[in-house]
XYZ file of C-alpha atoms in Angstrom:
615
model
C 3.569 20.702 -10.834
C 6.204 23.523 -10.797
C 9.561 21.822 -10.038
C 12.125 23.344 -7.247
C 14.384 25.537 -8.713
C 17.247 25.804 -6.264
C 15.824 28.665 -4.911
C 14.446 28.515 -1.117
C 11.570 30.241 -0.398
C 11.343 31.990 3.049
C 8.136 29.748 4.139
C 10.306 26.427 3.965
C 12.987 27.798 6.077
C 11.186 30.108 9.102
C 10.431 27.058 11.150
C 13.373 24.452 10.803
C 13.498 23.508 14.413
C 10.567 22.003 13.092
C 12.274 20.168 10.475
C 11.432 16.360 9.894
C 14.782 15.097 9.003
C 16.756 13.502 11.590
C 20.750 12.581 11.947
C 21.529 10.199 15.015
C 24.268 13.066 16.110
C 20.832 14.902 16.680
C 18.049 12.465 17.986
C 20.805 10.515 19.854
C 21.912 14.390 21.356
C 24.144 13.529 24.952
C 21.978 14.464 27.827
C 24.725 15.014 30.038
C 25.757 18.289 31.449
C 28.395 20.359 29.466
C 31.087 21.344 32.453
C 33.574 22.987 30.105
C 33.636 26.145 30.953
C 31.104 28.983 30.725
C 31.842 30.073 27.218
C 30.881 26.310 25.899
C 27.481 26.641 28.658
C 26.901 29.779 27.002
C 27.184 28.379 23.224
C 24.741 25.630 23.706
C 22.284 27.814 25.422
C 22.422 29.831 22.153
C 21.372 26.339 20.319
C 18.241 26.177 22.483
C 17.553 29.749 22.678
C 13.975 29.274 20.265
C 12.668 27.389 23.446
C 12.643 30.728 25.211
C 10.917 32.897 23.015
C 7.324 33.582 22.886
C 6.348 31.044 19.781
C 4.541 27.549 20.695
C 7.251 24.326 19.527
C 6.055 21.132 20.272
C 10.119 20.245 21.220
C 9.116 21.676 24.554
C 7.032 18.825 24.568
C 8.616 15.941 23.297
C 8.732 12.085 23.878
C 11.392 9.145 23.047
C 9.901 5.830 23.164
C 12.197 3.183 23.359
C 12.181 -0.862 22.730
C 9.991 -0.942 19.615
C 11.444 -3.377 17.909
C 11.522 -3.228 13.972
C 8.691 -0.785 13.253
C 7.445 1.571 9.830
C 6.305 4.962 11.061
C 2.518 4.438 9.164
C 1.732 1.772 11.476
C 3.137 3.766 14.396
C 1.230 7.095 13.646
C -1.633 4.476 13.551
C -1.299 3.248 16.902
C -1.015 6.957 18.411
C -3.454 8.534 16.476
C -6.174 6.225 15.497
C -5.883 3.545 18.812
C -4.730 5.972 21.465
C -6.282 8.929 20.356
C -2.788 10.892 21.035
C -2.771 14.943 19.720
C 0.289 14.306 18.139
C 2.175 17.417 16.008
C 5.498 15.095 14.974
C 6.737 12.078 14.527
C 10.595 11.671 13.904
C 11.831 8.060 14.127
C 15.373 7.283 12.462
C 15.763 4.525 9.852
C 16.520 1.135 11.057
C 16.249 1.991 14.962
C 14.524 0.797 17.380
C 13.482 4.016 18.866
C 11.365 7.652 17.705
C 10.756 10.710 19.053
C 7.129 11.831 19.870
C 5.830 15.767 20.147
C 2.759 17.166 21.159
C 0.895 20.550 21.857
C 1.093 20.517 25.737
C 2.378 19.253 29.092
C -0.598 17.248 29.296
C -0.781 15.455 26.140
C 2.755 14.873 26.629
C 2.058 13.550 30.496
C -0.701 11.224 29.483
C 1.336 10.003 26.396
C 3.724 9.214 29.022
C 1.899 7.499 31.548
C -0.078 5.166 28.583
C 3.170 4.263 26.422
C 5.483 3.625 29.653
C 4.847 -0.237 29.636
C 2.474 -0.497 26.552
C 2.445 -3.709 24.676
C 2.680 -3.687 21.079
C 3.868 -6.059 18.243
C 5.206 -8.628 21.114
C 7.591 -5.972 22.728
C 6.858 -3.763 26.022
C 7.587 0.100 25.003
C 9.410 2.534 27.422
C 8.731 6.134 27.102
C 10.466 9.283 29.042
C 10.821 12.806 28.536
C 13.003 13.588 25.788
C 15.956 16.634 25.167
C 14.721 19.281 22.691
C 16.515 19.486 19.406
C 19.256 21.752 19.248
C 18.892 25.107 16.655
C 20.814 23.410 13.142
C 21.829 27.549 12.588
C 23.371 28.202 16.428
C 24.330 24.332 16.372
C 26.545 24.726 13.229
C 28.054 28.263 14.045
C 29.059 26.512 17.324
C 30.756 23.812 15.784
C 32.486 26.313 12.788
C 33.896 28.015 15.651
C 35.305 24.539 17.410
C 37.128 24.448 13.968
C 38.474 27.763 13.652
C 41.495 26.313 11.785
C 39.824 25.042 8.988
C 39.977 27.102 5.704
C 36.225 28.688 5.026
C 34.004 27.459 2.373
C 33.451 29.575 -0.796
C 29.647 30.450 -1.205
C 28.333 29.861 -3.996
C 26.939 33.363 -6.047
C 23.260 33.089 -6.527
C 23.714 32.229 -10.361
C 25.332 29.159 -9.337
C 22.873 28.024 -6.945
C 19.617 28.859 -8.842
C 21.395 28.723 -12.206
C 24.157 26.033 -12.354
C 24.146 25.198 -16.502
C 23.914 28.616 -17.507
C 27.311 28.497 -18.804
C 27.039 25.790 -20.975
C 25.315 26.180 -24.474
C 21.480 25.419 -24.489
C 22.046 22.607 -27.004
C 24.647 21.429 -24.592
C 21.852 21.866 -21.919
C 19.425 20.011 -23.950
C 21.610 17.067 -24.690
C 23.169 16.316 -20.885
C 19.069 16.233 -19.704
C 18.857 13.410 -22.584
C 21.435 11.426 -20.877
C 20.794 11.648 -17.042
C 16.502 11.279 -18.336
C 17.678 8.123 -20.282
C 19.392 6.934 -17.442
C 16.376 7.245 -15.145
C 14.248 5.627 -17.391
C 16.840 2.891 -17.820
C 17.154 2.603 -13.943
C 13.164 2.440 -13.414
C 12.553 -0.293 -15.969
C 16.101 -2.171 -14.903
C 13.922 -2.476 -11.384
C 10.182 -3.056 -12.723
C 11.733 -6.025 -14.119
C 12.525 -7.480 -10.363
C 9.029 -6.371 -9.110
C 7.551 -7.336 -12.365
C 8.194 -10.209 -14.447
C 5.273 -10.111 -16.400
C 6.262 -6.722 -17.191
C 9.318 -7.809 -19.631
C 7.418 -7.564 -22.672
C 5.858 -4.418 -22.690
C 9.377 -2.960 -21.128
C 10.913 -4.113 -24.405
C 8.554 -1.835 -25.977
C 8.767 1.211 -23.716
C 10.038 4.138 -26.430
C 11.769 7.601 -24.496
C 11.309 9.651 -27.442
C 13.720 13.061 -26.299
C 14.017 15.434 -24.093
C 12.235 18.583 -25.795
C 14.028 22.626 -25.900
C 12.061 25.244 -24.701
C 10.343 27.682 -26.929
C 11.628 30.365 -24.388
C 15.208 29.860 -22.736
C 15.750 33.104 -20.713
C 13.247 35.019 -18.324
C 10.858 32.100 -18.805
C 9.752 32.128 -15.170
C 6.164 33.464 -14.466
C 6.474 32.977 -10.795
C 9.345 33.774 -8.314
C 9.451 33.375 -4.617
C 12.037 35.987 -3.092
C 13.418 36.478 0.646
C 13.996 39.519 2.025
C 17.673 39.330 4.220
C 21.094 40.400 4.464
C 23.822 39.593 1.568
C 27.660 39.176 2.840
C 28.406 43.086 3.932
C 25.111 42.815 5.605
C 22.988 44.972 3.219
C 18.993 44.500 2.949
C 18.675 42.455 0.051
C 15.118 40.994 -1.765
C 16.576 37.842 -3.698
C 17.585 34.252 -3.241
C 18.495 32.448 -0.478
C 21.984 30.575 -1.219
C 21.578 27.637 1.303
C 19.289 26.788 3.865
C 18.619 27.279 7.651
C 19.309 23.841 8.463
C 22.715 24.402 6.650
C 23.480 26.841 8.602
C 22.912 29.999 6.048
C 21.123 32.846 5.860
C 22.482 34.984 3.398
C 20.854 36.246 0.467
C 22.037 37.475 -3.157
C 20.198 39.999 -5.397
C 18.903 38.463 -8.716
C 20.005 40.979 -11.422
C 22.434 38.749 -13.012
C 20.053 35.315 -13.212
C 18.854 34.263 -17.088
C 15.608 32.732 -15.966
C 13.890 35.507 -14.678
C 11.999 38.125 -16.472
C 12.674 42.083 -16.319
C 9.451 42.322 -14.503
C 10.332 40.290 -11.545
C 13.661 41.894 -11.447
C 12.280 44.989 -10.841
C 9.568 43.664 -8.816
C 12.797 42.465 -6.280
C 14.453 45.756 -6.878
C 11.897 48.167 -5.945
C 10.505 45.890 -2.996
C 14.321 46.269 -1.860
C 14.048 49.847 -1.804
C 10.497 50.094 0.124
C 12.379 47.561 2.713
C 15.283 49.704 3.178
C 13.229 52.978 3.732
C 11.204 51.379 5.650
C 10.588 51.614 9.642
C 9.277 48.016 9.849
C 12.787 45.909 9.577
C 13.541 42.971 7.387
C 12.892 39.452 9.024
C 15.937 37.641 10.106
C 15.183 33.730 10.985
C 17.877 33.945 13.324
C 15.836 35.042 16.040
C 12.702 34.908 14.312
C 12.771 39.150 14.446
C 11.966 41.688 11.917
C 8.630 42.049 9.635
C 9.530 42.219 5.927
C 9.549 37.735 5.129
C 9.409 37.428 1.507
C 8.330 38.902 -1.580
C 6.173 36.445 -4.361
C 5.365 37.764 -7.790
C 3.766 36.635 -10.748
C 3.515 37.770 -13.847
C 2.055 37.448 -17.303
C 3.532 36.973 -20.654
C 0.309 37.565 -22.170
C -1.041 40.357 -20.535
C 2.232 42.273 -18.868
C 0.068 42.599 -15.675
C 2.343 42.148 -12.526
C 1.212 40.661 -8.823
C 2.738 40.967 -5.933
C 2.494 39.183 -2.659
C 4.262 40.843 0.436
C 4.765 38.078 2.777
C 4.713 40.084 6.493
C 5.637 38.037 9.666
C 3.252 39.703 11.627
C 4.072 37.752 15.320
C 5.542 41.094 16.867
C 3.272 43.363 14.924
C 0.525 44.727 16.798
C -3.134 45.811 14.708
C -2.128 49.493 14.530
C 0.967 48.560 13.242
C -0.410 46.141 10.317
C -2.444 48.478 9.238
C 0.218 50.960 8.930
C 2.401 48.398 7.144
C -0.333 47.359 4.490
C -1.431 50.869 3.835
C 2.761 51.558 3.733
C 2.944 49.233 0.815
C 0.046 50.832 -0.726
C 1.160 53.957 -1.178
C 4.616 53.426 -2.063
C 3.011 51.392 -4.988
C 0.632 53.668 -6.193
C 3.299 56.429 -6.211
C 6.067 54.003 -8.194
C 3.222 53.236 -11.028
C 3.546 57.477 -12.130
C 6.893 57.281 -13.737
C 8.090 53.614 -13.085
C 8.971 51.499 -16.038
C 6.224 47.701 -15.048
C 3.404 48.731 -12.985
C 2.229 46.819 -10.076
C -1.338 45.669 -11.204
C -2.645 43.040 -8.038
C -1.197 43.908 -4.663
C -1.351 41.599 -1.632
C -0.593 40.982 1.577
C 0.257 37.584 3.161
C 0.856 37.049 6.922
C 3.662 34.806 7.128
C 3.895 32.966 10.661
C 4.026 30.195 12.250
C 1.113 28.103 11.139
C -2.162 27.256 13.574
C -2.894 23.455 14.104
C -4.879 22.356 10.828
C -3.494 24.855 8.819
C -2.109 24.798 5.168
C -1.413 27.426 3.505
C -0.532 31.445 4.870
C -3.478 33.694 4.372
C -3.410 36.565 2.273
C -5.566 40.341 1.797
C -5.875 41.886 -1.074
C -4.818 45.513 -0.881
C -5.183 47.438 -4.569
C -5.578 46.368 -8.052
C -7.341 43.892 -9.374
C -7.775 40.369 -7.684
C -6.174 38.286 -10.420
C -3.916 38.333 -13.537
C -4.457 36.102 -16.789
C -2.305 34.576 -18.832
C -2.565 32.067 -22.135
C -1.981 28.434 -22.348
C -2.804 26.562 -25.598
C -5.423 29.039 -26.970
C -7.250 29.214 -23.629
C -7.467 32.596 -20.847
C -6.736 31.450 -17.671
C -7.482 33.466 -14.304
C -4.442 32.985 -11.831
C -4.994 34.066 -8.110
C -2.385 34.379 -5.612
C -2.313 31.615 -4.222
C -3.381 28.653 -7.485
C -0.607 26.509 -9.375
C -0.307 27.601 -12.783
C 3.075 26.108 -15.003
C 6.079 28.632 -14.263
C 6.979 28.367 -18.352
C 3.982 29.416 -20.232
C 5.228 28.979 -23.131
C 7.080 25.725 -22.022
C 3.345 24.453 -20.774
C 2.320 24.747 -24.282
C 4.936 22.141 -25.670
C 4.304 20.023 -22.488
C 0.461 19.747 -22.518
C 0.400 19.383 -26.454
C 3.038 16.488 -26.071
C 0.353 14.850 -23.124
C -2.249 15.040 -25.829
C -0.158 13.547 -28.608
C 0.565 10.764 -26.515
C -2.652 9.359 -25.065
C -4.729 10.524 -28.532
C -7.925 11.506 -26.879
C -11.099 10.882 -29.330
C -14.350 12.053 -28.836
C -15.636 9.357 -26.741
C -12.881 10.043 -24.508
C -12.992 10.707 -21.254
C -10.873 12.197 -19.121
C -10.157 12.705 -15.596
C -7.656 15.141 -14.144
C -6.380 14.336 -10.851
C -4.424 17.534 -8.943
C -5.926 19.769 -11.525
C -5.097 23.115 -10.262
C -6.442 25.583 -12.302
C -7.791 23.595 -14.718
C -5.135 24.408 -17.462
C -4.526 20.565 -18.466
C -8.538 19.838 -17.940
C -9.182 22.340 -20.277
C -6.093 21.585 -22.804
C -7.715 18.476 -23.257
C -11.653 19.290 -23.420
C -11.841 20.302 -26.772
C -10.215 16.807 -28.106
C -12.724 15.008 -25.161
C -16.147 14.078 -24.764
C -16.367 15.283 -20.806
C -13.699 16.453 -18.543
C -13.717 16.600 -14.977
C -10.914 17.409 -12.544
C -10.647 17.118 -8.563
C -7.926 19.671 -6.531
C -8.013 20.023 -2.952
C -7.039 24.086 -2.975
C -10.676 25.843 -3.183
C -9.649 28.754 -4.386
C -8.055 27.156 -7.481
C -11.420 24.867 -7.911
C -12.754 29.018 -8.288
C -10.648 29.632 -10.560
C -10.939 26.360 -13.137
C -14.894 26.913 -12.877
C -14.528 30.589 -14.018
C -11.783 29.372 -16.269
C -13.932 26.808 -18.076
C -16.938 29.398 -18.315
C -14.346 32.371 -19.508
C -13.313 29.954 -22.224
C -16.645 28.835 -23.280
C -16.105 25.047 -22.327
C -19.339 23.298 -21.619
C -17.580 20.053 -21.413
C -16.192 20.348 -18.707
C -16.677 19.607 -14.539
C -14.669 20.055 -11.382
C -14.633 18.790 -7.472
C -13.120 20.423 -4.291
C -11.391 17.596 -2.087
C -9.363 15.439 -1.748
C -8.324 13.511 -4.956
C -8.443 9.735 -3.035
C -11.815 10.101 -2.368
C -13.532 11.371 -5.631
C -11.770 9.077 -7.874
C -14.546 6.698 -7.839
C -16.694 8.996 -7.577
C -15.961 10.495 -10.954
C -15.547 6.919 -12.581
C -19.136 6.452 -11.449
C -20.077 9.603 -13.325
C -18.189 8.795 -16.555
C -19.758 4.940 -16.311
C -23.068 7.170 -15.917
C -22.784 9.077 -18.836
C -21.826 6.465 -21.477
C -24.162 5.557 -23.891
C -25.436 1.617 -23.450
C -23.619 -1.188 -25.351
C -20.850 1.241 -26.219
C -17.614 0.434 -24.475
C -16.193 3.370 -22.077
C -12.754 5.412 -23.209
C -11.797 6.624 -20.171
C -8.420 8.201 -19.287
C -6.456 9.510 -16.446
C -3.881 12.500 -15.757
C -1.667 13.334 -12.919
C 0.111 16.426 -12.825
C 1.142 15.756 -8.759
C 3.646 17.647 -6.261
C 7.349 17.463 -6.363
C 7.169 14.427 -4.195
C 4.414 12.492 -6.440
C 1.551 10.753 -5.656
C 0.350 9.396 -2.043
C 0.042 5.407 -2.201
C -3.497 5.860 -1.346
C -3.661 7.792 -4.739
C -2.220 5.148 -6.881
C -4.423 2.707 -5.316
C -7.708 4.449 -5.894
C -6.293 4.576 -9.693
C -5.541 0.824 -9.829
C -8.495 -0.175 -8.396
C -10.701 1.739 -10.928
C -11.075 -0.880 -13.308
C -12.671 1.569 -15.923
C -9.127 3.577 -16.047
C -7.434 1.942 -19.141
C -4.592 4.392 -19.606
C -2.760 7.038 -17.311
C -0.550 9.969 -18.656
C 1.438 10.673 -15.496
C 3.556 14.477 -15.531
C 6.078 14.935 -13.533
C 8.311 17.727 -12.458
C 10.386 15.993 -10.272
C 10.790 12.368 -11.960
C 13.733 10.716 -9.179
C 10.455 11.263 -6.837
C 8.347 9.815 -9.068
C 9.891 6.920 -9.830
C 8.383 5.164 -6.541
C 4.979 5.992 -8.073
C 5.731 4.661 -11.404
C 7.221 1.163 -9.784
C 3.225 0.936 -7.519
C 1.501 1.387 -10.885
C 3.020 -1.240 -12.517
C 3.727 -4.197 -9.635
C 1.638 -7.061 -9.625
C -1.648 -7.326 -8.286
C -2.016 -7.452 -4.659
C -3.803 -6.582 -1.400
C -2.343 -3.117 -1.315
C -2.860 -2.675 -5.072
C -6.083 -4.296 -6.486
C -6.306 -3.754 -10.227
C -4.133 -4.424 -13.124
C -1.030 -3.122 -13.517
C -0.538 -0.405 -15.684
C 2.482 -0.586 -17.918
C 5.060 2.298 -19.068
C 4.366 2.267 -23.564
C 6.069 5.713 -23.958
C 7.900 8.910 -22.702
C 8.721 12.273 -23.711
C 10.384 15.071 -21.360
C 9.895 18.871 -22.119
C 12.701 21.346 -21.000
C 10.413 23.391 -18.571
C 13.461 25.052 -16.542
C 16.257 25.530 -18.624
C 19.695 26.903 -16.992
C 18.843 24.283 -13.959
C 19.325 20.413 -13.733
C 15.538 19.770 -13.748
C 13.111 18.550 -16.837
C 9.162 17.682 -16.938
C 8.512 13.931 -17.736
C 5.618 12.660 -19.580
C 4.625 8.906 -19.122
C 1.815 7.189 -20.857
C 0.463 4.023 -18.704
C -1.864 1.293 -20.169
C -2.828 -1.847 -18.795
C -4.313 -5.019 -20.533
C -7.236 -7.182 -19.441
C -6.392 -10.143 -16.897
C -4.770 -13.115 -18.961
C -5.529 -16.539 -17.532
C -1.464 -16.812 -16.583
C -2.704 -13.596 -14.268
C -5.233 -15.515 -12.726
C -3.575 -18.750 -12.259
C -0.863 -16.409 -9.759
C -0.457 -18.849 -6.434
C -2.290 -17.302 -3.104
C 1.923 -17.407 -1.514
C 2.999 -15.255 -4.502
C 0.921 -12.617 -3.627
C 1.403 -12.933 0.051
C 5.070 -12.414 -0.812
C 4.549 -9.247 -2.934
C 1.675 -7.623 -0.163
C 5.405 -8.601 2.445
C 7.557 -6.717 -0.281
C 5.374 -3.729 -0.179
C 4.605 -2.933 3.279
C 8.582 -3.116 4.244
C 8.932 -0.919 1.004
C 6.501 1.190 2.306
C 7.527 1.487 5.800
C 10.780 2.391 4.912
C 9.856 4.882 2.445
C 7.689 6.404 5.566
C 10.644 6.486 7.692
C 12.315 8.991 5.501
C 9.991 10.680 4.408
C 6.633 11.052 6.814
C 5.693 13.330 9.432
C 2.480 14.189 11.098
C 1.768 17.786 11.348
């Protein structure tokens, strides 16, 4: 999946009240009374200011329940959603306490989680529970403590080439070769710490081969997809560019992108002209510090293939009445139509996205279509693929081409091969590999991307080829069925797997549905983000267990593909295989596994601690 850049798109920053990530100076916050003076009173009222505007947070309605004991935040979320049947929108518990902090949607839930947690038993211990302080505003919160210390010397901000850009002064060989060394140490780090889970995986880590980190065919303006925020740079001009740190941090200045290697001409102008229609504009830009103004963010894609351009205006729309949309969107219209006479790209799909604070249940920020045509196309290895506003697609087309060829090359797909592609997008790896397959099928949660792999398949003249809407946990077996289905009596089944997941990786339940489909026999697993992935890659390979039924699947061979140059970041291909049960495997004592299922649940616990929420 397309790997974070450095930049810091205006979505992931609107809401960081919000935020999941907790520091004991902030879940611990004093609840006494501040009695120094009115100018201090008047500071930490700005810090809690959000509570007062008219936007729902659930830190209006927020719990601390004390005297848990050692805990892991899945089994926790269990006991409030699943046993008590709590409406819970976040859960923030610190590592290694023996505390968290519960919010919810109203007074009531909060009053009734309350009254049923105040004296609850669970896991031996009696749990107290009392209204807890609201989080203070990590913006107003750090410009109140930069003003405490108005003697030290201010910090240098970094220019938006060095945050979104950081090796573009070294040589692209140079590049090339540092991304060998810190990808070699990964590797060297992962299989240093299989070999503790692992034992039995000693042989086949002597084996394990990381071939090279692979150049890109294209080192500057690669990027076919750019996120942009509309704000205010240092002299407090409207800007469309890159944020250079985020909300949480304390920063909300942003830096135009003229000057950064990785982005095409296209989207430069794209950022330049939506600039202009910003500053001529009635409607003001938004400022998070507040949560005021209309203009949010600007997202454009574009095609190397084609030269069409889309744009996405991302409108926070909370202090916008109808009239006023409507004048907005047909605003954006016309100044688009009336650029395309004598303007050097062309705007060829033009949306509209209303960028807000999400509903309960919601995912994603919904978008209209306004003029142009729906979609732009672009190439990946020989095949046309549709790309809507909203669907995944690689952000280095030409980069994809190396990286999907190399996932090929590695697992050698015959024709008795099949092959299942789990998070499959837009169906640009599915259909990479149909022509070397027998049948491909791929499962993706996004509809609209399931849309666009059907018409993608059909536009390429694949017949091979069939995809599923939903979650990937539960069709798993479901598609092993069909591939067990489809094979030919008496002949044995070549069935493969690919995961192309998030920057975070898989969910466990994931890499549990893959180890406990026997039929799966190897596993090419890409990854954008491989210091995430690593925790997948150590649960596909640890013994056998309750948690993980199935046979490991062992690391043969690696090869990483420069998809971003100018940044720190690399793709990572991993081919998996796993061996039929020896009788040493079966002969494993009941307490050895007892131990590992122990291992893994305070593994997992702690890795839900850091990094779980519920939303």
């Amino acid at each position: 999946m397309e790997c974070f850049n450095a930049e810091i798109p205006a979505d992931g920053v609107v809401n960081s009240i919000e935020t999941e990530e907790i520091s004991e100076n902030v879940v611990k916050a004093d609840e006494t009374t501040l009695a120094n003076g009115e100018d201090e009173a008047g500071k930490a009222g700005e810090e809690y200011a959000y509570l007062e505007r008219n936007e729902f947070t659930s830190e209006i309605f927020k719990v601390e329940v004390k005297n848990m004991g050692y805990f892991g935040i899945g089994e926790f979320k269990k006991l409030l959603r699943n046993t008590l049947k709590f409406d819970v929108t976040k859960i923030k518990a610190p590592t290694r306490k023996e505390f968290a902090f519960v919010c919810f949607r109203s007074q009531e839930d909060q009053q009734r989680a309350l009254e049923i947690l105040n004296g609850y038993k669970w896991k031996g211990k009696v749990l107290k529970a009392h209204v807890a302080k609201a989080s203070a505003d990590p913006l107003q919160k750090k410009r109140a403590a930069e003003e405490q210390e108005s003697e030290r010397k201010p910090k240098k901000q970094r220019t938006a080439v060095e945050a979104t850009c950081p090796l573009s002064h070294i040589a692209y060989d140079q590049q090339i070769k540092q991304k060998s060394e810190e990808m070699s140490a990964l590797l060297a780090k992962y299989t240093q710490e299989l070999r503790k889970v692992n034992p039995r995986a000693k042989p086949h880590l002597d084996k394990f081969q990381f071939h090279e980190v692979l150049p890109s065919p294209t080192v500057n303006g690669y990027r076919n997809k750019n996120e942009f925020t509309v704000g205010k740079n240092s002299v407090g001009e409207v800007v469309v560019g890159f944020r250079l740190g985020c909300y949480s941090d304390g920063s909300v200045e942003v830096a135009e992108v003229a000057d950064l290697p990785h982005l095409p001409e296209q989207a430069k102008w794209a950022a330049r002209s939506f600039q202009d229609l910003v500053r001529k504009s009635k409607f003001l830009p938004f400022n998070p510090d507040g949560n005021i103004g209309h203009f949010r963010q600007l997202m454009v894609r574009c095609s190397s293939a084609t030269g069409e351009l889309m744009l996405v205006a991302g409108i926070y729309s909370s202090n916008l009445s109808e009239d006023e949309q409507v004048e907005l969107k047909q605003e954006l219209k016309s100044f688009y139509e009336d650029l395309a006479k004598d303007a050097p790209y062309k705007c060829s799909s033009l949306y509209y996205q209303d960028v807000k604070h999400r509903e309960a249940g919601q995912t994603i920020n919904p978008v209209e279509h306004i003029s142009g045509s729906t979609h732009i196309t672009d190439t990946i290895q020989g095949l046309q693929f549709r790309i809507s506003p909203l669907a995944f697609f690689q952000i280095n087309t030409e980069g994809a081409n190396v990286l999907y060829q190399k996932a090929i090359d590695l697992v050698a797909p015959t024709k008795d091969t099949t092959m299942l592609d789990i998070c499959c997008g837009t169906g640009t790896i599915t259909l990479a590999f149909a022509k070397h397959c027998k049948k491909v099928m791929g499962v993706e949660i996004v509809p609209d991307a399931i849309k666009d792999a059907e018409f993608n398949a059909e536009a390429n003249g694949i017949k091979n080829a069939k995809f599923f809407t939903g979650n990937a946990d539960d069709f798993i077996k479901s598609m092993v069925r069909e591939a067990l289905y489809d094979q030919e009596p008496g002949k044995p089944l070549d069935l493969i797997a690919v995961v192309d997941p998030p920057r975070a990786g898989l969910h466990h339940r994931s890499i549990a549905a893959i180890r406990s489909a026997d039929a799966i026999n190897r596993l090419v697993y890409v990854s954008c983000n491989p210091h995430s992935a690593k925790r997948n890659f150590i649960e596909l390979a640890r013994p056998e267990s309750k948690q993980y039924k199935g046979e490991p699947f062992y690391p043969k061979s690696a090869v990483a593909v420069d998809m971003f140059p100018h940044t720190m970041h690399t793709e990572l291909v991993i081919l998996f295989e796993r061996e039929p049960k020896t009788k040493a495997d079966e002969k494993s004592s009941p307490a050895e596994g007892a131990a590992q299922s122990k291992s893994e649940a305070t593994e997992e616990a702690v890795s839900e601690e850091n990094t779980t929420s519920v939303t």
